[in-house]
Amino acid sequence: MRARPLLALLAALASGAAGCTSEDARGSAPAAAPRASDQGAAAAAPAAVAAAPAGDPARGERLVAELQCNRCHDGTGQAPAARDAHCVQCHQDIAAGRFQAPAAAMKRWNENLVQLRDVPSLAAAGDRLRRDWIRAFLLSPHDVRPRLHATMPRLAIGPEQASDIAAYLTRDRREERERPSAPLEGASAARGRELYEAKGCGTCHAFSGAAGVTAVAPVKGMERETRAAIALAPDLRHARDRMEPADLVAWVLDPAAIKPGTPMPQVPMSPAEARDIAAFVTTAARSPRAPASAPERLPLLSRRVTYAEVDRRVFRVTCRHCHSEPDYALGDGGPGNTGGFGFKPRGLNLATYEGIAAGYVDDQGERRSVFSRGPDGAPRLVAALLARQAEEAGRADPAVRGMPLGLPAVGPEEIQLVESWIAQGRPQ
């Protein structure tokens, strides 16, 4: 399991991309797109998501506020979140040395702050992303940006709410910008592949499933802008589903004209070259994704396991900032305790032995134990950890939200440790 700083879990909610690795809202892979001919690609492959209700932007605006999207994302149309409630800003302040904390703690946190300092802005979403894709992604998040550690969390919303949010985020689409009806007419995917390589697109972007595409290793010690561009670069496997062909051409030509402040650089090219690259990206054959599976569940340990070991290896590195008291979390105590991101306050404090023993508050306001066993016999705490592994394998359980929310699943050895500790009577 990778080490994470104290504040990592909140930052995990910052990514625009989460948990499941399914290709669409139903967890099934989209059909492979046809190859573009060398003579020209008249149109890109159709979106892999089904048409959805238009949604209500006004309701979507209220939902964006209720879900506190501004705690992670800029460009929401909402006022910025308070400094101590802005997950990504917190990490950025730590990285820049602006965070008010002891020097030793700052040094320890910065040793792990590698991929948790960036999050995509939602500005100009309507000029970049298909509304139906946004809706499907909100309902079944998957890993869009493979070089970001954190992913988009699985929020507690349904299809109608997802449609409303998508309608709000795409409300300002600039229809006055000329969008040709056949943006890839005369484009050559073969030339596009050559240009993709020549212009170094693989330095930032993965293109999983596309055979023979060169991936260039990022340079160490890069400028912050370059690092952010690489971290936020989407896997181009999803481009044909996320973007209209005309929008993709405009984006490749001049990203900052669409989304001011974007870390994606403007690479010199002609409109014809932009069309060729878009033709390659949107029509290149992609191999199917290999089926994902959750790790094998390990047997209980026979040796003694104490709270101190579980706390050091699991609770302290993954759980405490979302599930602790405000004085420890240096904020509001985290959404897992005091509520947030659309989730009810659960009063679950994992920062102390006594807090864990006190359990959580259910929907009826009653205290419940995190050690009570579910239908499959797993303690509730263990079930949440296992559910995150299942989410990453594309099998989200609507009845159990996987934890840690928006972070890579806890490894099988760590789950084995927690389960063994519980089975031994939770010794201190």
XYZ file of N, CA, C and O in Angstrom, residues 140-248:
436
model
N -21.392 6.491 -12.574
C -20.440 5.383 -12.477
C -19.042 5.899 -12.787
O -18.542 5.747 -13.899
N -18.402 6.554 -11.825
C -17.075 7.126 -12.094
C -16.049 6.050 -12.429
O -16.114 4.930 -11.925
N -15.129 6.389 -13.300
C -14.022 5.492 -13.617
C -12.763 6.331 -13.772
O -12.810 7.558 -13.792
N -11.646 5.676 -13.862
C -10.362 6.364 -13.839
C -10.074 6.982 -15.198
O -9.663 6.293 -16.129
N -10.268 8.273 -15.320
C -10.028 8.989 -16.563
C -8.584 9.467 -16.656
O -8.009 9.524 -17.738
N -8.004 9.818 -15.514
C -6.649 10.392 -15.492
C -5.709 9.436 -14.752
O -5.577 9.486 -13.536
N -5.032 8.559 -15.491
C -4.252 7.492 -14.840
C -3.059 7.978 -14.033
O -2.533 7.225 -13.218
N -2.606 9.234 -14.232
C -1.462 9.723 -13.463
C -1.890 10.530 -12.244
O -1.057 11.121 -11.567
N -3.181 10.585 -11.984
C -3.668 11.142 -10.724
C -3.910 9.998 -9.750
O -4.543 8.997 -10.101
N -3.437 10.169 -8.540
C -3.627 9.146 -7.510
C -5.101 9.054 -7.129
O -5.672 7.966 -7.025
N -5.713 10.212 -6.925
C -7.105 10.260 -6.485
C -8.045 10.137 -7.675
O -7.674 10.382 -8.823
N -9.263 9.736 -7.404
C -10.274 9.598 -8.441
C -11.581 10.207 -7.964
O -11.754 10.508 -6.784
N -12.510 10.367 -8.886
C -13.814 10.915 -8.549
C -14.562 9.946 -7.640
O -14.662 8.763 -7.938
N -15.068 10.413 -6.498
C -15.786 9.494 -5.602
C -17.169 9.150 -6.127
O -17.739 9.871 -6.946
N -17.685 8.048 -5.668
C -19.053 7.641 -6.018
C -20.003 8.381 -5.085
O -20.128 8.053 -3.904
N -20.676 9.378 -5.629
C -21.552 10.225 -4.829
C -22.914 9.569 -4.628
O -23.306 8.664 -5.373
N -23.641 10.069 -3.644
C -24.973 9.537 -3.333
C -26.021 10.275 -4.158
O -26.812 11.071 -3.645
N -26.012 10.036 -5.476
C -26.970 10.677 -6.375
C -27.566 9.632 -7.307
O -26.979 8.570 -7.518
N -28.731 9.966 -7.868
C -29.404 9.097 -8.810
C -29.398 9.673 -10.209
O -28.859 10.749 -10.456
N -30.018 8.978 -11.169
C -30.002 9.415 -12.567
C -30.555 10.820 -12.785
O -29.999 11.598 -13.563
N -31.669 11.160 -12.123
C -32.238 12.489 -12.328
C -31.302 13.575 -11.818
O -31.107 14.612 -12.475
N -30.709 13.349 -10.666
C -29.776 14.337 -10.127
C -28.545 14.467 -11.010
O -28.043 15.574 -11.230
N -28.040 13.351 -11.526
C -26.885 13.404 -12.419
C -27.217 14.194 -13.684
O -26.386 14.972 -14.181
N -28.433 14.024 -14.210
C -28.851 14.796 -15.391
C -28.904 16.282 -15.079
O -28.504 17.128 -15.894
N -29.402 16.624 -13.897
C -29.492 18.036 -13.508
C -28.106 18.657 -13.372
O -27.865 19.786 -13.824
N -27.181 17.935 -12.746
C -25.821 18.460 -12.586
C -25.158 18.628 -13.944
O -24.503 19.646 -14.217
N -25.314 17.645 -14.816
C -24.722 17.741 -16.154
C -25.301 18.919 -16.921
O -24.587 19.627 -17.641
N -26.609 19.155 -16.775
C -27.234 20.293 -17.442
C -26.667 21.604 -16.920
O -26.437 22.554 -17.690
N -26.438 21.685 -15.622
C -25.875 22.918 -15.042
C -24.436 23.142 -15.507
O -24.059 24.255 -15.882
N -23.625 22.098 -15.494
C -22.222 22.255 -15.857
C -22.030 22.594 -17.323
O -21.017 23.184 -17.707
N -22.999 22.237 -18.164
C -22.883 22.520 -19.599
C -23.788 23.665 -20.037
O -23.995 23.872 -21.231
N -24.292 24.428 -19.071
C -25.284 25.476 -19.383
C -24.712 26.608 -20.232
O -25.450 27.282 -20.947
N -23.404 26.845 -20.134
C -22.807 28.000 -20.807
C -22.068 27.620 -22.075
O -21.136 28.317 -22.489
N -22.475 26.552 -22.704
C -21.831 26.163 -23.966
C -21.943 27.308 -24.964
O -23.027 27.832 -25.207
N -20.822 27.669 -25.553
C -20.791 28.815 -26.463
C -21.183 28.372 -27.870
O -20.348 28.031 -28.699
N -22.456 28.425 -28.122
C -22.957 27.976 -29.410
C -22.530 28.899 -30.547
O -22.540 28.518 -31.711
N -22.129 30.150 -30.184
C -21.743 31.071 -31.247
C -20.422 30.678 -31.887
O -20.099 31.113 -32.990
N -19.623 29.849 -31.188
C -18.371 29.405 -31.786
C -18.688 28.425 -32.911
O -19.455 27.488 -32.750
N -18.103 28.663 -34.051
C -18.412 27.868 -35.233
C -18.012 26.417 -35.006
O -16.883 26.109 -34.638
N -18.962 25.539 -35.239
C -18.702 24.117 -35.128
C -19.132 23.454 -36.438
O -20.331 23.297 -36.690
N -18.190 23.074 -37.256
C -18.553 22.492 -38.553
C -19.338 21.201 -38.389
O -19.118 20.430 -37.446
N -20.255 20.949 -39.302
C -21.082 19.750 -39.222
C -20.274 18.491 -39.502
O -20.625 17.406 -39.040
N -19.213 18.608 -40.270
C -18.347 17.466 -40.567
C -16.907 17.867 -40.253
O -16.097 18.095 -41.150
N -16.573 17.969 -38.970
C -15.282 18.534 -38.581
C -14.082 17.714 -39.019
O -12.972 18.244 -39.112
N -14.276 16.416 -39.288
C -13.149 15.567 -39.670
C -13.141 15.241 -41.157
O -12.404 14.359 -41.607
N -13.931 15.966 -41.916
C -13.967 15.730 -43.358
C -12.590 15.987 -43.959
O -11.983 17.031 -43.744
N -12.103 15.023 -44.713
C -10.792 15.144 -45.327
C -9.637 14.826 -44.406
O -8.474 14.855 -44.835
N -9.913 14.513 -43.145
C -8.841 14.218 -42.195
C -8.325 12.796 -42.394
O -9.051 11.909 -42.839
N -7.069 12.576 -42.039
C -6.447 11.268 -42.170
C -5.984 10.779 -40.806
O -5.145 11.416 -40.153
N -6.533 9.663 -40.381
C -6.112 9.088 -39.111
C -4.663 8.628 -39.167
O -3.940 8.681 -38.160
N -4.207 8.160 -40.333
C -2.812 7.729 -40.469
C -1.865 8.910 -40.264
O -0.853 8.797 -39.564
N -2.179 10.036 -40.888
C -1.353 11.231 -40.651
C -1.471 11.667 -39.200
O -0.510 12.139 -38.594
N -2.678 11.500 -38.632
C -2.873 11.874 -37.244
C -2.001 11.074 -36.304
O -1.456 11.610 -35.334
N -1.856 9.784 -36.580
C -0.979 8.952 -35.742
C 0.454 9.459 -35.821
O 1.153 9.553 -34.803
N 0.924 9.789 -37.016
C 2.287 10.311 -37.177
C 2.462 11.621 -36.417
O 3.488 11.840 -35.758
N 1.458 12.498 -36.510
C 1.536 13.776 -35.803
C 1.488 13.573 -34.289
O 2.160 14.289 -33.536
N 0.701 12.623 -33.843
C 0.615 12.306 -32.419
C 1.999 11.975 -31.877
O 2.397 12.434 -30.799
N 2.748 11.182 -32.619
C 4.090 10.806 -32.197
C 5.045 11.991 -32.337
O 5.830 12.277 -31.421
N 4.987 12.690 -33.449
C 5.938 13.762 -33.715
C 5.797 14.914 -32.723
O 6.786 15.558 -32.365
N 4.595 15.174 -32.291
C 4.362 16.303 -31.390
C 4.413 15.899 -29.916
O 4.148 16.710 -29.029
N 4.748 14.655 -29.648
C 4.983 14.212 -28.275
C 3.748 14.148 -27.405
O 3.838 14.344 -26.183
N 2.589 13.820 -27.983
C 1.354 13.773 -27.189
C 1.451 12.749 -26.053
O 0.851 12.926 -24.988
N 2.237 11.679 -26.292
C 2.376 10.644 -25.284
C 3.187 11.061 -24.074
O 3.256 10.311 -23.100
N 3.798 12.240 -24.101
C 4.504 12.731 -22.918
C 3.536 12.941 -21.763
O 3.881 12.697 -20.604
N 2.343 13.388 -22.066
C 1.331 13.637 -21.037
C 0.222 12.596 -21.053
O -0.243 12.171 -20.003
N -0.219 12.212 -22.249
C -1.417 11.391 -22.376
C -1.110 9.908 -22.498
O -0.224 9.501 -23.248
N -1.866 9.114 -21.776
C -1.957 7.685 -22.059
C -3.008 7.499 -23.148
O -3.912 8.327 -23.295
N -2.873 6.435 -23.917
C -3.889 6.074 -24.902
C -4.036 4.555 -24.814
O -3.603 3.816 -25.683
N -4.643 4.118 -23.721
C -4.722 2.687 -23.451
C -5.577 1.984 -24.494
O -6.602 2.490 -24.939
N -5.104 0.824 -24.903
C -5.820 0.030 -25.883
C -5.450 0.325 -27.313
O -5.796 -0.451 -28.206
N -4.756 1.419 -27.577
C -4.332 1.752 -28.933
C -2.958 1.137 -29.168
O -1.991 1.472 -28.477
N -2.858 0.245 -30.124
C -1.618 -0.496 -30.341
C -0.526 0.399 -30.906
O -0.768 1.244 -31.768
N 0.693 0.211 -30.388
C 1.857 0.868 -30.961
C 2.026 2.327 -30.645
O 2.910 2.986 -31.208
N 1.226 2.866 -29.734
C 1.351 4.284 -29.386
C 2.479 4.451 -28.380
O 2.550 3.732 -27.384
N 3.344 5.412 -28.640
C 4.497 5.623 -27.774
C 4.094 6.409 -26.536
O 3.463 7.462 -26.636
N 4.465 5.899 -25.375
C 4.271 6.614 -24.118
C 5.637 7.100 -23.649
O 6.548 6.305 -23.454
N 5.788 8.395 -23.490
C 7.059 8.986 -23.103
C 7.069 9.171 -21.595
O 6.130 9.732 -21.025
N 8.128 8.721 -20.945
C 8.225 8.853 -19.491
C 8.369 10.317 -19.112
O 9.157 11.048 -19.716
N 7.594 10.800 -18.124
C 7.714 12.190 -17.672
C 9.122 12.480 -17.153
O 9.789 11.613 -16.593
N 9.572 13.703 -17.355
C 10.890 14.123 -16.899
C 10.799 14.512 -15.434
O 9.897 15.245 -15.020
N 11.744 14.051 -14.621
C 11.766 14.407 -13.214
C 12.201 15.857 -13.038
O 12.930 16.403 -13.854
N 11.764 16.452 -11.934
C 12.163 17.814 -11.632
C 11.544 18.840 -12.564
O 12.110 19.902 -12.799
N 10.384 18.526 -13.109
C 9.750 19.413 -14.079
C 9.103 20.618 -13.396
O 8.887 20.625 -12.184
N 8.824 21.638 -14.172
C 8.116 22.804 -13.668
C 6.717 22.390 -13.222
O 6.149 21.405 -13.702
N 6.148 23.181 -12.301
C 4.831 22.844 -11.781
C 3.799 22.751 -12.895
O 2.944 21.871 -12.902
N 3.857 23.683 -13.874
C 2.878 23.679 -14.958
C 2.958 22.381 -15.752
O 1.940 21.806 -16.146
N 4.190 21.914 -16.003
C 4.347 20.666 -16.745
C 3.850 19.492 -15.922
O 3.172 18.595 -16.438
N 4.170 19.488 -14.634
C 3.706 18.416 -13.766
C 2.190 18.363 -13.726
O 1.589 17.287 -13.805
N 1.558 19.530 -13.608
C 0.095 19.572 -13.569
C -0.502 19.101 -14.890
O -1.514 18.386 -14.902
N 0.112 19.488 -16.005
C -0.399 19.062 -17.309
C -0.360 17.550 -17.435
O -1.304 16.927 -17.944
N 0.716 16.939 -16.953
C 0.839 15.480 -17.024
C -0.155 14.811 -16.080
O -0.822 13.839 -16.438
N -0.271 15.340 -14.861
C -1.180 14.733 -13.884
C -2.627 14.794 -14.350
O -3.402 13.854 -14.133
N -3.008 15.889 -14.991
C -4.405 16.090 -15.374
C -4.728 15.578 -16.775
O -5.886 15.634 -17.198
N -3.732 15.090 -17.502
C -3.974 14.645 -18.875
C -4.846 13.398 -18.884
O -4.493 12.381 -18.290
N -5.995 13.436 -19.562
C -6.870 12.257 -19.596
C -6.290 11.150 -20.475
O -5.519 11.396 -21.403
N -6.684 9.938 -20.176
C -6.419 8.807 -21.053
C -7.255 9.023 -22.310
O -8.494 9.129 -22.253
N -6.598 9.068 -23.458
C -7.306 9.386 -24.703
C -8.208 8.251 -25.177
O -8.952 8.419 -26.139
N -8.168 7.146 -24.496
C -9.136 6.079 -24.778
C -10.564 6.602 -24.663
O -11.462 6.164 -25.382
N -10.776 7.535 -23.749
C -12.121 8.021 -23.460
C -12.509 9.255 -24.279
O -13.628 9.739 -24.157
N -11.594 9.784 -25.095
C -11.847 11.070 -25.760
C -13.065 11.019 -26.672
O -13.859 11.958 -26.722
N -13.240 9.946 -27.395
C -14.363 9.864 -28.341
C -15.709 9.836 -27.620
O -16.735 10.190 -28.204
N -15.717 9.386 -26.380
C -16.945 9.365 -25.597
C -17.183 10.695 -24.892
O -18.324 11.096 -24.696
N -16.108 11.358 -24.510
C -16.210 12.590 -23.719
C -16.491 13.823 -24.566
O -17.140 14.761 -24.101
N -15.991 13.855 -25.816
C -15.996 15.098 -26.582
C -16.604 14.921 -27.961
O -16.447 13.870 -28.604
N -17.284 15.982 -28.426
C -17.721 16.042 -29.814
C -16.490 16.252 -30.696
O -15.538 16.936 -30.303
N -16.475 15.689 -31.915
C -15.307 15.859 -32.786
C -14.925 17.317 -33.017
O -13.739 17.671 -32.977
N -15.919 18.191 -33.232
C -15.614 19.602 -33.476
C -14.977 20.241 -32.252
O -14.060 21.075 -32.379
N -15.440 19.875 -31.072
C -14.858 20.421 -29.842
C -13.438 19.912 -29.638
O -12.563 20.643 -29.154
N -13.200 18.655 -30.002
C -11.858 18.104 -29.864
C -10.880 18.816 -30.792
O -9.752 19.137 -30.395
